[in-house]
Amino acid sequence: MIVALIDSGLGLLPTGAWLRKLRPDLDLLLQLDPDGAPWGPKPERWVIDRVLDAARRSLRLGAEAVVLPCNTASVTALEQVRAEVGPEVPVIGTVPAIKPAAAACASVAVWATAATTASRYQADLIARFGGEADVTGVACHGLADAIDRGDLAAVEHAIARAAEQTPAGTEAVVLGCTHYPLVLDSIVAALPSGVRLFDSAEAVAGQTLRRIDALGRPTAGTGTVTVYNSGRAGELPASAAAFESGRVLGAVDTACPTV
């Protein structure tokens, strides 16, 4: 059983690492798109075509399930990918954890990219799942890009800016970009003590395992991690080794600082 994960950059690492921890023998196909990253500001049709190309490549390489651990890919191309691959191939998308955060806390901040924060998609999610909670969007300018570069100084600066914009008294922060769990410790350190963090990586990994188990096929593999960068066989970028999730998935760069 090969499970493909598709994202423009390192946002697929947290979900991939959870899959590795929960099912170490599962074979993973990581499809990044450094040539086209970031996807957020790109036109919708462009993103759809890019994600569909990666999904088709995944099937050619033997994938039996496709995960979109990326909010942009999920909101833009999830239904198109499902139509492309057919009902026999599970396709699992990602949704920011607004619903559980709003159910547990009275005041919630959703940290996301500038494009997602300004999107109708996030506004609709807040309207649907925010309940009685006071939910505020916080644009984390440059954070995802800094994570992709492994630029830890820029990461800390972007987190500090986002923390300053987060309303006083906020009880929970939803990590609305799949890159952000990679710097969880830095985010915790920048927020007041007691603020709860919610992200979707573990839940997406769990849903993926449930969906592939429901297929009734053998899932045991050799624990292989295969990487494609914009359609080219390769390796995880050196910046992935700055993060625990990247190291769990085999990224190695002794010159890269860690967080």
mmCIF file of C-alpha atoms in Angstrom:
data_model
loop_
_atom_site.group_PDB
_atom_site.id
_atom_site.type_symbol
_atom_site.label_atom_id
_atom_site.label_comp_id
_atom_site.label_asym_id
_atom_site.label_seq_id
_atom_site.Cartn_x
_atom_site.Cartn_y
_atom_site.Cartn_z
ATOM 1 C CA MET A 1 0.000 0.000 0.000
ATOM 2 C CA ILE A 2 1.465 3.322 -1.117
ATOM 3 C CA VAL A 3 -0.068 6.527 0.236
ATOM 4 C CA ALA A 4 0.664 9.722 -1.689
ATOM 5 C CA LEU A 5 0.798 13.120 0.026
ATOM 6 C CA ILE A 6 0.586 16.215 -2.184
ATOM 7 C CA ASP A 7 1.558 19.766 -1.192
ATOM 8 C CA SER A 8 3.557 22.604 -2.651
ATOM 9 C CA GLY A 9 6.094 22.555 0.171
ATOM 10 C CA LEU A 10 6.860 21.242 3.639
ATOM 11 C CA GLY A 11 3.243 21.354 4.825
ATOM 12 C CA LEU A 12 2.939 17.627 4.083
ATOM 13 C CA LEU A 13 5.607 16.760 6.668
ATOM 14 C CA PRO A 14 3.445 16.782 9.849
ATOM 15 C CA THR A 15 0.797 14.458 8.391
ATOM 16 C CA GLY A 16 3.485 12.281 6.817
ATOM 17 C CA ALA A 17 5.304 12.028 10.140
ATOM 18 C CA TRP A 18 2.099 11.006 11.924
ATOM 19 C CA LEU A 19 1.522 8.295 9.318
ATOM 20 C CA ARG A 20 5.085 7.090 9.856
ATOM 21 C CA LYS A 21 4.607 7.019 13.650
ATOM 22 C CA LEU A 22 1.209 5.305 13.536
ATOM 23 C CA ARG A 23 2.023 2.815 10.751
ATOM 24 C CA PRO A 24 5.832 2.560 10.347
ATOM 25 C CA ASP A 25 5.663 -0.031 7.571
ATOM 26 C CA LEU A 26 3.421 2.070 5.315
ATOM 27 C CA ASP A 27 5.062 3.204 2.072
ATOM 28 C CA LEU A 28 4.779 6.958 1.491
ATOM 29 C CA LEU A 29 5.060 8.989 -1.707
ATOM 30 C CA LEU A 30 5.736 12.663 -0.973
ATOM 31 C CA GLN A 31 4.974 14.992 -3.864
ATOM 32 C CA LEU A 32 6.240 18.545 -3.421
ATOM 33 C CA ASP A 33 6.155 21.351 -5.963
ATOM 34 C CA PRO A 34 9.116 23.672 -5.410
ATOM 35 C CA ASP A 35 8.798 25.016 -8.963
ATOM 36 C CA GLY A 36 5.236 26.171 -8.330
ATOM 37 C CA ALA A 37 5.310 27.051 -4.634
ATOM 38 C CA PRO A 38 3.560 28.711 -2.967
ATOM 39 C CA TRP A 39 0.146 27.687 -4.250
ATOM 40 C CA GLY A 40 -1.920 30.097 -2.159
ATOM 41 C CA PRO A 41 -1.586 33.209 -4.356
ATOM 42 C CA LYS A 42 -1.921 31.306 -7.653
ATOM 43 C CA PRO A 43 -5.085 31.281 -9.818
ATOM 44 C CA GLU A 44 -7.570 28.568 -8.933
ATOM 45 C CA ARG A 45 -7.387 26.776 -12.302
ATOM 46 C CA TRP A 46 -3.586 26.741 -12.127
ATOM 47 C CA VAL A 47 -3.661 25.111 -8.689
ATOM 48 C CA ILE A 48 -6.232 22.546 -9.819
ATOM 49 C CA ASP A 49 -4.092 21.548 -12.790
ATOM 50 C CA ARG A 50 -0.973 21.321 -10.628
ATOM 51 C CA VAL A 51 -2.659 19.124 -8.027
ATOM 52 C CA LEU A 52 -4.289 16.923 -10.667
ATOM 53 C CA ASP A 53 -0.919 16.381 -12.347
ATOM 54 C CA ALA A 54 0.521 15.231 -9.019
ATOM 55 C CA ALA A 55 -2.479 12.953 -8.396
ATOM 56 C CA ARG A 56 -2.118 11.314 -11.816
ATOM 57 C CA ARG A 57 1.589 10.825 -11.219
ATOM 58 C CA SER A 58 0.785 9.266 -7.848
ATOM 59 C CA LEU A 59 -1.444 6.667 -9.466
ATOM 60 C CA ARG A 60 1.173 5.875 -12.093
ATOM 61 C CA LEU A 61 3.654 5.286 -9.292
ATOM 62 C CA GLY A 62 1.285 2.852 -7.579
ATOM 63 C CA ALA A 63 -0.478 4.970 -4.973
ATOM 64 C CA GLU A 64 -3.728 3.496 -3.669
ATOM 65 C CA ALA A 65 -4.692 6.518 -1.555
ATOM 66 C CA VAL A 66 -4.113 10.257 -1.972
ATOM 67 C CA VAL A 67 -3.849 12.796 0.831
ATOM 68 C CA LEU A 68 -3.953 16.568 0.354
ATOM 69 C CA PRO A 69 -2.325 17.822 3.581
ATOM 70 C CA CYS A 70 -2.671 21.390 2.336
ATOM 71 C CA ASN A 71 -5.544 23.786 2.900
ATOM 72 C CA THR A 72 -5.129 25.469 -0.502
ATOM 73 C CA ALA A 73 -5.111 22.150 -2.358
ATOM 74 C CA SER A 74 -8.066 20.848 -0.358
ATOM 75 C CA VAL A 75 -10.344 23.826 -0.849
ATOM 76 C CA THR A 76 -9.360 24.296 -4.486
ATOM 77 C CA ALA A 77 -8.906 20.825 -5.932
ATOM 78 C CA LEU A 78 -10.276 18.140 -3.576
ATOM 79 C CA GLU A 79 -13.429 17.397 -5.561
ATOM 80 C CA GLN A 80 -11.553 17.475 -8.859
ATOM 81 C CA VAL A 81 -9.003 14.964 -7.560
ATOM 82 C CA ARG A 82 -11.765 12.664 -6.334
ATOM 83 C CA ALA A 83 -13.434 12.809 -9.737
ATOM 84 C CA GLU A 84 -10.118 12.148 -11.480
ATOM 85 C CA VAL A 85 -9.005 9.106 -9.472
ATOM 86 C CA GLY A 86 -12.441 7.522 -9.080
ATOM 87 C CA PRO A 87 -14.273 5.996 -6.111
ATOM 88 C CA GLU A 88 -11.820 3.129 -5.621
ATOM 89 C CA VAL A 89 -9.037 5.469 -4.472
ATOM 90 C CA PRO A 90 -9.589 7.268 -1.143
ATOM 91 C CA VAL A 91 -8.781 10.982 -1.288
ATOM 92 C CA ILE A 92 -8.403 12.689 2.091
ATOM 93 C CA GLY A 93 -8.404 16.465 2.399
ATOM 94 C CA THR A 94 -7.495 18.847 5.195
ATOM 95 C CA VAL A 95 -9.745 21.264 7.074
ATOM 96 C CA PRO A 96 -8.499 23.635 9.809
ATOM 97 C CA ALA A 97 -9.551 22.456 13.274
ATOM 98 C CA ILE A 98 -11.969 25.340 13.879
ATOM 99 C CA LYS A 99 -14.847 23.118 14.976
ATOM 100 C CA PRO A 100 -13.111 21.372 17.908
ATOM 101 C CA ALA A 101 -11.419 24.600 18.977
ATOM 102 C CA ALA A 102 -14.690 26.550 19.013
ATOM 103 C CA ALA A 103 -16.439 23.752 20.877
ATOM 104 C CA ALA A 104 -13.807 23.806 23.619
ATOM 105 C CA CYS A 105 -12.959 27.507 23.900
ATOM 106 C CA ALA A 106 -14.871 30.795 23.957
ATOM 107 C CA SER A 107 -12.290 32.819 22.017
ATOM 108 C CA VAL A 108 -10.329 31.413 19.087
ATOM 109 C CA ALA A 109 -7.713 32.827 16.711
ATOM 110 C CA VAL A 110 -7.136 31.114 13.375
ATOM 111 C CA TRP A 111 -3.531 31.542 12.272
ATOM 112 C CA ALA A 112 -3.251 31.099 8.509
ATOM 113 C CA THR A 113 -1.598 32.520 5.428
ATOM 114 C CA ALA A 114 -2.690 35.956 4.276
ATOM 115 C CA ALA A 115 -4.524 34.430 1.302
ATOM 116 C CA THR A 116 -6.422 31.922 3.446
ATOM 117 C CA THR A 117 -7.254 34.522 6.092
ATOM 118 C CA ALA A 118 -8.837 36.745 3.425
ATOM 119 C CA SER A 119 -10.645 33.876 1.691
ATOM 120 C CA ARG A 120 -14.348 33.136 1.573
ATOM 121 C CA TYR A 121 -13.384 29.547 2.376
ATOM 122 C CA GLN A 122 -12.156 30.426 5.859
ATOM 123 C CA ALA A 123 -15.038 32.824 6.438
ATOM 124 C CA ASP A 124 -17.477 30.029 5.575
ATOM 125 C CA LEU A 125 -15.704 27.598 7.914
ATOM 126 C CA ILE A 126 -15.916 30.093 10.768
ATOM 127 C CA ALA A 127 -19.604 30.707 10.041
ATOM 128 C CA ARG A 128 -20.337 26.966 9.911
ATOM 129 C CA PHE A 129 -18.211 25.716 12.772
ATOM 130 C CA GLY A 130 -17.480 28.709 14.994
ATOM 131 C CA GLY A 131 -20.612 28.203 17.077
ATOM 132 C CA GLU A 132 -20.859 30.683 19.926
ATOM 133 C CA ALA A 133 -17.114 31.277 20.077
ATOM 134 C CA ASP A 134 -15.511 34.590 19.150
ATOM 135 C CA VAL A 135 -13.317 33.552 16.198
ATOM 136 C CA THR A 136 -10.694 35.911 14.723
ATOM 137 C CA GLY A 137 -8.483 35.373 11.686
ATOM 138 C CA VAL A 138 -4.803 36.238 12.051
ATOM 139 C CA ALA A 139 -2.688 36.505 8.892
ATOM 140 C CA CYS A 140 0.786 35.075 9.472
ATOM 141 C CA HIS A 141 2.688 36.987 6.799
ATOM 142 C CA GLY A 142 5.714 35.109 5.509
ATOM 143 C CA LEU A 143 5.589 32.246 8.016
ATOM 144 C CA ALA A 144 4.951 29.378 5.596
ATOM 145 C CA ASP A 145 7.571 30.687 3.164
ATOM 146 C CA ALA A 146 10.137 31.003 5.974
ATOM 147 C CA ILE A 147 9.415 27.427 7.050
ATOM 148 C CA ASP A 148 9.908 26.161 3.490
ATOM 149 C CA ARG A 149 13.280 27.927 3.378
ATOM 150 C CA GLY A 150 14.296 26.652 6.803
ATOM 151 C CA ASP A 151 14.973 30.293 7.743
ATOM 152 C CA LEU A 152 14.511 30.047 11.489
ATOM 153 C CA ALA A 153 15.183 33.727 12.177
ATOM 154 C CA ALA A 154 12.408 34.684 9.743
ATOM 155 C CA VAL A 155 10.176 32.030 11.327
ATOM 156 C CA GLU A 156 10.622 33.580 14.770
ATOM 157 C CA HIS A 157 9.943 37.074 13.399
ATOM 158 C CA ALA A 158 6.741 35.975 11.634
ATOM 159 C CA ILE A 159 5.516 34.162 14.735
ATOM 160 C CA ALA A 160 6.181 37.207 16.919
ATOM 161 C CA ARG A 161 4.179 39.397 14.515
ATOM 162 C CA ALA A 162 1.278 36.952 14.528
ATOM 163 C CA ALA A 163 1.334 36.728 18.319
ATOM 164 C CA GLU A 164 1.153 40.514 18.534
ATOM 165 C CA GLN A 165 -1.945 40.492 16.286
ATOM 166 C CA THR A 166 -3.688 37.791 18.305
ATOM 167 C CA PRO A 167 -6.360 39.367 20.516
ATOM 168 C CA ALA A 168 -5.669 39.492 24.231
ATOM 169 C CA GLY A 169 -7.543 36.804 26.122
ATOM 170 C CA THR A 170 -7.556 34.344 23.227
ATOM 171 C CA GLU A 171 -8.032 30.846 24.634
ATOM 172 C CA ALA A 172 -7.160 28.788 21.536
ATOM 173 C CA VAL A 173 -5.133 29.131 18.360
ATOM 174 C CA VAL A 174 -6.008 27.023 15.335
ATOM 175 C CA LEU A 175 -3.046 26.314 13.086
ATOM 176 C CA GLY A 176 -4.783 26.967 9.775
ATOM 177 C CA CYS A 177 -1.781 26.165 7.580
ATOM 178 C CA THR A 178 -0.266 22.692 7.519
ATOM 179 C CA HIS A 179 3.246 24.170 7.681
ATOM 180 C CA TYR A 180 2.718 25.660 11.128
ATOM 181 C CA PRO A 181 2.860 22.484 13.271
ATOM 182 C CA LEU A 182 6.504 22.209 12.191
ATOM 183 C CA VAL A 183 7.295 25.160 14.480
ATOM 184 C CA LEU A 184 4.841 24.292 17.240
ATOM 185 C CA ASP A 185 7.318 24.867 20.071
ATOM 186 C CA SER A 186 8.154 28.352 18.829
ATOM 187 C CA ILE A 187 4.463 29.216 18.548
ATOM 188 C CA VAL A 188 3.802 27.974 22.093
ATOM 189 C CA ALA A 189 6.696 30.072 23.378
ATOM 190 C CA ALA A 190 5.330 33.220 21.710
ATOM 191 C CA LEU A 191 1.816 32.908 23.143
ATOM 192 C CA PRO A 192 0.616 33.496 26.702
ATOM 193 C CA SER A 193 0.708 30.484 28.981
ATOM 194 C CA GLY A 194 -2.407 28.335 28.790
ATOM 195 C CA VAL A 195 -3.395 29.084 25.186
ATOM 196 C CA ARG A 196 -4.472 25.813 23.561
ATOM 197 C CA LEU A 197 -3.277 24.901 20.075
ATOM 198 C CA PHE A 198 -5.309 22.913 17.558
ATOM 199 C CA ASP A 199 -4.018 21.430 14.316
ATOM 200 C CA SER A 200 -5.316 18.776 11.964
ATOM 201 C CA ALA A 201 -2.256 16.674 11.068
ATOM 202 C CA GLU A 202 -2.890 13.800 13.477
ATOM 203 C CA ALA A 203 -6.597 13.722 12.610
ATOM 204 C CA VAL A 204 -5.858 13.637 8.866
ATOM 205 C CA ALA A 205 -3.372 10.808 9.385
ATOM 206 C CA GLY A 206 -5.917 8.885 11.449
ATOM 207 C CA GLN A 207 -8.620 9.355 8.832
ATOM 208 C CA THR A 208 -6.206 8.198 6.141
ATOM 209 C CA LEU A 209 -5.494 4.971 8.020
ATOM 210 C CA ARG A 210 -9.197 4.333 8.557
ATOM 211 C CA ARG A 211 -9.907 4.843 4.859
ATOM 212 C CA ILE A 212 -7.131 2.532 3.653
ATOM 213 C CA ASP A 213 -8.002 -0.132 6.224
ATOM 214 C CA ALA A 214 -11.599 -0.031 4.957
ATOM 215 C CA LEU A 215 -10.339 -1.056 1.514
ATOM 216 C CA GLY A 216 -9.642 -4.514 2.914
ATOM 217 C CA ARG A 217 -6.288 -4.766 1.151
ATOM 218 C CA PRO A 218 -2.869 -5.586 2.630
ATOM 219 C CA THR A 219 -1.305 -2.355 3.855
ATOM 220 C CA ALA A 220 2.059 -3.582 5.122
ATOM 221 C CA GLY A 221 5.013 -2.322 3.140
ATOM 222 C CA THR A 222 8.682 -1.673 3.787
ATOM 223 C CA GLY A 223 8.396 1.820 5.213
ATOM 224 C CA THR A 224 9.814 3.386 2.065
ATOM 225 C CA VAL A 225 9.609 7.171 1.632
ATOM 226 C CA THR A 226 9.787 8.279 -2.012
ATOM 227 C CA VAL A 227 10.033 11.965 -2.905
ATOM 228 C CA TYR A 228 9.149 13.791 -6.117
ATOM 229 C CA ASN A 229 9.871 17.487 -6.573
ATOM 230 C CA SER A 230 7.691 19.064 -9.288
ATOM 231 C CA GLY A 231 7.535 15.711 -11.037
ATOM 232 C CA ARG A 232 11.219 14.845 -10.650
ATOM 233 C CA ALA A 233 12.402 11.973 -8.462
ATOM 234 C CA GLY A 234 14.566 13.418 -5.710
ATOM 235 C CA GLU A 235 14.875 14.038 -2.007
ATOM 236 C CA LEU A 236 13.293 16.204 0.612
ATOM 237 C CA PRO A 237 14.834 19.686 0.545
ATOM 238 C CA ALA A 238 17.634 20.279 3.024
ATOM 239 C CA SER A 239 15.372 22.684 4.923
ATOM 240 C CA ALA A 240 13.146 19.732 5.930
ATOM 241 C CA ALA A 241 15.891 18.518 8.266
ATOM 242 C CA ALA A 242 15.378 21.618 10.422
ATOM 243 C CA PHE A 243 12.156 20.070 11.708
ATOM 244 C CA GLU A 244 11.450 16.893 13.642
ATOM 245 C CA SER A 245 8.798 15.775 11.161
ATOM 246 C CA GLY A 246 11.304 16.079 8.341
ATOM 247 C CA ARG A 247 13.840 13.997 10.220
ATOM 248 C CA VAL A 248 11.213 11.356 10.969
ATOM 249 C CA LEU A 249 10.703 11.076 7.210
ATOM 250 C CA GLY A 250 14.401 10.762 6.510
ATOM 251 C CA ALA A 251 15.562 14.301 5.775
ATOM 252 C CA VAL A 252 19.227 14.661 6.725
ATOM 253 C CA ASP A 253 21.417 17.748 6.711
ATOM 254 C CA THR A 254 23.882 18.070 9.555
ATOM 255 C CA ALA A 255 24.537 21.694 8.600
ATOM 256 C CA CYS A 256 20.904 22.628 9.103
ATOM 257 C CA PRO A 257 19.939 24.048 12.532
ATOM 258 C CA THR A 258 17.110 22.354 14.385
ATOM 259 C CA VAL A 259 14.045 23.544 16.241
#
